[in-house]
Amino acid sequence: MPPALQPQTETITLEQYEALPEEKRTEVFDGIVYDMASPSQIHQSISMQLSTVINNYILHKKGDCSIFSAPFDVKLSDNPLVIVQPDIMVVCDKDKLDEKRCNGAPDFIIEIVSPGNPSDDYIRKLYYYKNYGVREYWIVDPRRKIVTVNYFERNMLNIQYSFDSTVKVNIYDDLLINFYSIAGLLNI
């Protein structure tokens, strides 16, 4: 039996992507544009707490890495065009950064699951981040109160922690994030 016909979607170029209105939140997978919803209050609160912990660690250690939060583009591929806007990312190779974006895979990415599209983080982004060279990818799910750690360098996939755990950031020797403390601060 032949496969079902799929509607043909026109792909976008980098120039077309850059011409989109700045206020339009989109990501591009294999040249196809996907609209993104605005983050919720809990999403933003978790992002702020995690960014603060990671940034304070980098500053304290006088590290070479930089942390960025959405919206900040990451171009994983030119052909096919793949551009994402991770909730949080750490980039250790300054040569990947230009005035517009990160060109290539960040070392560490955290996505906070939105209720409307959990498969984006658990399936689509997991696939792209692993295949385009991200070293470590966390999925933080406030609804399920679970953190899924994917450390691709050691093939430690799908290790899940509850929000009452302290979780090690594997790209660093001694960065631990206490989710129990964060959940308590945010009354999750």
mmCIF file of C-alpha atoms in Angstrom, residues 4-188:
data_model
loop_
_atom_site.group_PDB
_atom_site.id
_atom_site.type_symbol
_atom_site.label_atom_id
_atom_site.label_comp_id
_atom_site.label_asym_id
_atom_site.label_seq_id
_atom_site.Cartn_x
_atom_site.Cartn_y
_atom_site.Cartn_z
ATOM 1 C CA ALA A 4 -0.475 8.647 2.234
ATOM 2 C CA LEU A 5 0.188 11.806 0.280
ATOM 3 C CA GLN A 6 1.573 14.554 2.448
ATOM 4 C CA PRO A 7 0.768 18.183 1.685
ATOM 5 C CA GLN A 8 3.767 19.935 0.191
ATOM 6 C CA THR A 9 5.004 22.820 2.297
ATOM 7 C CA GLU A 10 7.249 25.471 0.851
ATOM 8 C CA THR A 11 10.599 25.754 2.582
ATOM 9 C CA ILE A 12 12.175 28.987 3.739
ATOM 10 C CA THR A 13 15.691 30.361 3.238
ATOM 11 C CA LEU A 14 17.817 32.121 5.848
ATOM 12 C CA GLU A 15 17.164 35.432 4.073
ATOM 13 C CA GLN A 16 13.389 34.844 4.234
ATOM 14 C CA TYR A 17 13.649 33.887 7.901
ATOM 15 C CA GLU A 18 15.582 37.057 8.689
ATOM 16 C CA ALA A 19 12.890 39.106 6.892
ATOM 17 C CA LEU A 20 10.105 37.801 9.168
ATOM 18 C CA PRO A 21 8.688 40.376 11.599
ATOM 19 C CA GLU A 22 10.861 40.535 14.710
ATOM 20 C CA GLU A 23 7.885 40.085 17.048
ATOM 21 C CA LYS A 24 6.933 36.809 15.332
ATOM 22 C CA ARG A 25 8.295 33.884 17.382
ATOM 23 C CA THR A 26 9.208 31.031 15.048
ATOM 24 C CA GLU A 27 11.552 28.107 14.684
ATOM 25 C CA VAL A 28 12.579 26.364 11.466
ATOM 26 C CA PHE A 29 12.982 22.610 11.052
ATOM 27 C CA ASP A 30 14.197 21.340 7.689
ATOM 28 C CA GLY A 31 13.251 24.655 6.105
ATOM 29 C CA ILE A 32 9.657 24.644 7.406
ATOM 30 C CA VAL A 33 8.561 27.461 9.724
ATOM 31 C CA TYR A 34 6.745 26.627 12.953
ATOM 32 C CA ASP A 35 5.089 29.301 15.079
ATOM 33 C CA MET A 36 5.834 29.333 18.803
ATOM 34 C CA ALA A 37 3.434 30.255 21.585
ATOM 35 C CA SER A 38 4.406 32.835 24.171
ATOM 36 C CA PRO A 39 5.742 31.270 27.384
ATOM 37 C CA SER A 40 3.578 31.075 30.502
ATOM 38 C CA GLN A 41 4.368 32.693 33.840
ATOM 39 C CA ILE A 42 5.637 29.431 35.395
ATOM 40 C CA HIS A 43 7.741 28.804 32.283
ATOM 41 C CA GLN A 44 9.352 32.233 32.596
ATOM 42 C CA SER A 45 9.862 31.850 36.364
ATOM 43 C CA ILE A 46 11.616 28.494 35.988
ATOM 44 C CA SER A 47 13.737 29.861 33.143
ATOM 45 C CA MET A 48 14.809 32.841 35.253
ATOM 46 C CA GLN A 49 15.751 30.671 38.247
ATOM 47 C CA LEU A 50 17.746 28.183 36.165
ATOM 48 C CA SER A 51 19.485 30.955 34.208
ATOM 49 C CA THR A 52 20.462 32.668 37.454
ATOM 50 C CA VAL A 53 21.958 29.492 38.969
ATOM 51 C CA ILE A 54 23.927 28.667 35.819
ATOM 52 C CA ASN A 55 25.101 32.246 35.239
ATOM 53 C CA ASN A 56 26.221 32.617 38.872
ATOM 54 C CA TYR A 57 28.203 29.385 38.539
ATOM 55 C CA ILE A 58 29.919 30.553 35.338
ATOM 56 C CA LEU A 59 30.745 33.945 36.887
ATOM 57 C CA HIS A 60 32.031 32.384 40.136
ATOM 58 C CA LYS A 61 34.299 29.986 38.196
ATOM 59 C CA LYS A 62 35.378 32.759 35.794
ATOM 60 C CA GLY A 63 34.356 30.379 33.028
ATOM 61 C CA ASP A 64 34.672 30.906 29.300
ATOM 62 C CA CYS A 65 31.092 29.888 28.521
ATOM 63 C CA SER A 66 28.164 32.271 28.030
ATOM 64 C CA ILE A 67 24.505 31.736 28.865
ATOM 65 C CA PHE A 68 21.623 32.962 26.714
ATOM 66 C CA SER A 69 17.872 32.734 27.041
ATOM 67 C CA ALA A 70 15.085 32.883 24.484
ATOM 68 C CA PRO A 71 14.545 34.548 22.189
ATOM 69 C CA PHE A 72 18.048 34.041 20.804
ATOM 70 C CA ASP A 73 18.501 32.103 17.580
ATOM 71 C CA VAL A 74 20.611 29.006 17.138
ATOM 72 C CA LYS A 75 21.287 28.033 13.541
ATOM 73 C CA LEU A 76 22.006 24.307 13.606
ATOM 74 C CA SER A 77 22.101 23.882 9.827
ATOM 75 C CA ASP A 78 22.064 25.919 6.613
ATOM 76 C CA ASN A 79 20.857 23.132 4.358
ATOM 77 C CA PRO A 80 18.282 22.158 5.317
ATOM 78 C CA LEU A 81 17.702 25.303 7.351
ATOM 79 C CA VAL A 82 17.280 24.539 11.058
ATOM 80 C CA ILE A 83 16.909 27.460 13.474
ATOM 81 C CA VAL A 84 15.761 27.021 17.075
ATOM 82 C CA GLN A 85 15.285 29.313 20.054
ATOM 83 C CA PRO A 86 16.093 27.244 23.159
ATOM 84 C CA ASP A 87 14.717 28.481 26.456
ATOM 85 C CA ILE A 88 18.241 28.423 27.942
ATOM 86 C CA MET A 89 21.569 27.614 26.354
ATOM 87 C CA VAL A 90 25.233 27.619 27.276
ATOM 88 C CA VAL A 91 27.790 28.274 24.532
ATOM 89 C CA CYS A 92 31.467 27.614 25.293
ATOM 90 C CA ASP A 93 32.902 28.212 21.810
ATOM 91 C CA LYS A 94 32.818 31.993 21.314
ATOM 92 C CA ASP A 95 33.573 31.517 17.594
ATOM 93 C CA LYS A 96 30.003 30.231 17.168
ATOM 94 C CA LEU A 97 28.570 33.590 18.241
ATOM 95 C CA ASP A 98 27.972 36.573 16.013
ATOM 96 C CA GLU A 99 25.803 39.635 16.484
ATOM 97 C CA LYS A 100 22.675 37.743 15.385
ATOM 98 C CA ARG A 101 22.847 34.194 16.723
ATOM 99 C CA CYS A 102 24.757 31.096 17.706
ATOM 100 C CA ASN A 103 25.958 29.311 14.556
ATOM 101 C CA GLY A 104 26.247 25.652 15.476
ATOM 102 C CA ALA A 105 25.284 23.574 18.473
ATOM 103 C CA PRO A 106 25.430 25.056 21.965
ATOM 104 C CA ASP A 107 27.094 22.874 24.596
ATOM 105 C CA PHE A 108 24.064 22.749 26.896
ATOM 106 C CA ILE A 109 20.370 23.407 26.224
ATOM 107 C CA ILE A 110 17.377 23.478 28.556
ATOM 108 C CA GLU A 111 13.831 23.469 27.193
ATOM 109 C CA ILE A 112 10.870 24.044 29.506
ATOM 110 C CA VAL A 113 7.848 22.098 28.302
ATOM 111 C CA SER A 114 4.801 24.100 27.268
ATOM 112 C CA PRO A 115 1.461 22.348 27.845
ATOM 113 C CA GLY A 116 0.342 22.919 24.245
ATOM 114 C CA ASN A 117 3.232 21.139 22.515
ATOM 115 C CA PRO A 118 5.193 18.702 24.716
ATOM 116 C CA SER A 119 6.145 16.543 21.722
ATOM 117 C CA ASP A 120 8.247 19.445 20.400
ATOM 118 C CA ASP A 121 10.665 19.121 23.322
ATOM 119 C CA TYR A 122 10.467 15.360 23.917
ATOM 120 C CA ILE A 123 10.650 14.225 20.293
ATOM 121 C CA ARG A 124 11.474 16.849 17.668
ATOM 122 C CA LYS A 125 14.063 18.884 19.565
ATOM 123 C CA LEU A 126 15.598 15.792 21.141
ATOM 124 C CA TYR A 127 16.210 14.456 17.631
ATOM 125 C CA TYR A 128 17.707 17.692 16.277
ATOM 126 C CA TYR A 129 19.812 18.497 19.333
ATOM 127 C CA LYS A 130 21.312 15.014 19.445
ATOM 128 C CA ASN A 131 22.000 14.868 15.711
ATOM 129 C CA TYR A 132 23.456 18.367 15.394
ATOM 130 C CA GLY A 133 25.993 18.066 18.222
ATOM 131 C CA VAL A 134 24.493 19.493 21.441
ATOM 132 C CA ARG A 135 26.454 17.904 24.289
ATOM 133 C CA GLU A 136 23.706 17.962 26.924
ATOM 134 C CA TYR A 137 19.957 18.606 26.698
ATOM 135 C CA TRP A 138 17.534 18.918 29.601
ATOM 136 C CA ILE A 139 13.758 18.841 29.334
ATOM 137 C CA VAL A 140 12.096 20.500 32.337
ATOM 138 C CA ASP A 141 8.423 19.565 32.614
ATOM 139 C CA PRO A 142 6.597 21.703 35.221
ATOM 140 C CA ARG A 143 3.295 19.853 34.804
ATOM 141 C CA ARG A 144 4.835 16.428 35.469
ATOM 142 C CA LYS A 145 7.508 17.874 37.821
ATOM 143 C CA ILE A 146 10.235 15.953 36.020
ATOM 144 C CA VAL A 147 13.639 16.863 34.614
ATOM 145 C CA THR A 148 14.876 14.616 31.802
ATOM 146 C CA VAL A 149 18.633 14.742 31.292
ATOM 147 C CA ASN A 150 20.101 13.722 27.946
ATOM 148 C CA TYR A 151 23.897 13.667 28.012
ATOM 149 C CA PHE A 152 24.814 12.719 24.476
ATOM 150 C CA GLU A 153 28.574 12.429 25.009
ATOM 151 C CA ARG A 154 28.134 9.348 27.168
ATOM 152 C CA ASN A 155 24.881 8.079 25.635
ATOM 153 C CA MET A 156 23.142 8.592 28.970
ATOM 154 C CA LEU A 157 19.718 9.141 27.485
ATOM 155 C CA ASN A 158 16.433 9.726 29.233
ATOM 156 C CA ILE A 159 17.571 9.855 32.863
ATOM 157 C CA GLN A 160 14.647 11.357 34.739
ATOM 158 C CA TYR A 161 14.679 13.217 38.036
ATOM 159 C CA SER A 162 11.756 14.509 40.076
ATOM 160 C CA PHE A 163 11.533 18.127 41.193
ATOM 161 C CA ASP A 164 12.700 17.079 44.681
ATOM 162 C CA SER A 165 16.134 16.145 43.283
ATOM 163 C CA THR A 166 19.490 17.813 42.887
ATOM 164 C CA VAL A 167 20.643 17.324 39.301
ATOM 165 C CA LYS A 168 24.237 17.469 38.023
ATOM 166 C CA VAL A 169 25.030 19.435 34.887
ATOM 167 C CA ASN A 170 27.278 16.925 33.127
ATOM 168 C CA ILE A 171 29.265 19.373 30.999
ATOM 169 C CA TYR A 172 30.719 20.745 34.252
ATOM 170 C CA ASP A 173 32.537 18.910 37.034
ATOM 171 C CA ASP A 174 30.732 20.461 39.959
ATOM 172 C CA LEU A 175 27.539 22.287 38.930
ATOM 173 C CA LEU A 176 24.510 20.896 40.738
ATOM 174 C CA ILE A 177 21.022 22.367 40.440
ATOM 175 C CA ASN A 178 18.660 21.897 43.372
ATOM 176 C CA PHE A 179 15.187 21.587 41.851
ATOM 177 C CA TYR A 180 13.618 21.140 45.289
ATOM 178 C CA SER A 181 14.802 24.643 46.170
ATOM 179 C CA ILE A 182 13.599 26.102 42.857
ATOM 180 C CA ALA A 183 10.196 24.383 43.149
ATOM 181 C CA GLY A 184 9.881 25.717 46.700
ATOM 182 C CA LEU A 185 10.693 29.279 45.638
ATOM 183 C CA LEU A 186 8.070 29.079 42.880
ATOM 184 C CA ASN A 187 5.462 27.118 44.871
ATOM 185 C CA ILE A 188 5.327 24.352 42.284
#
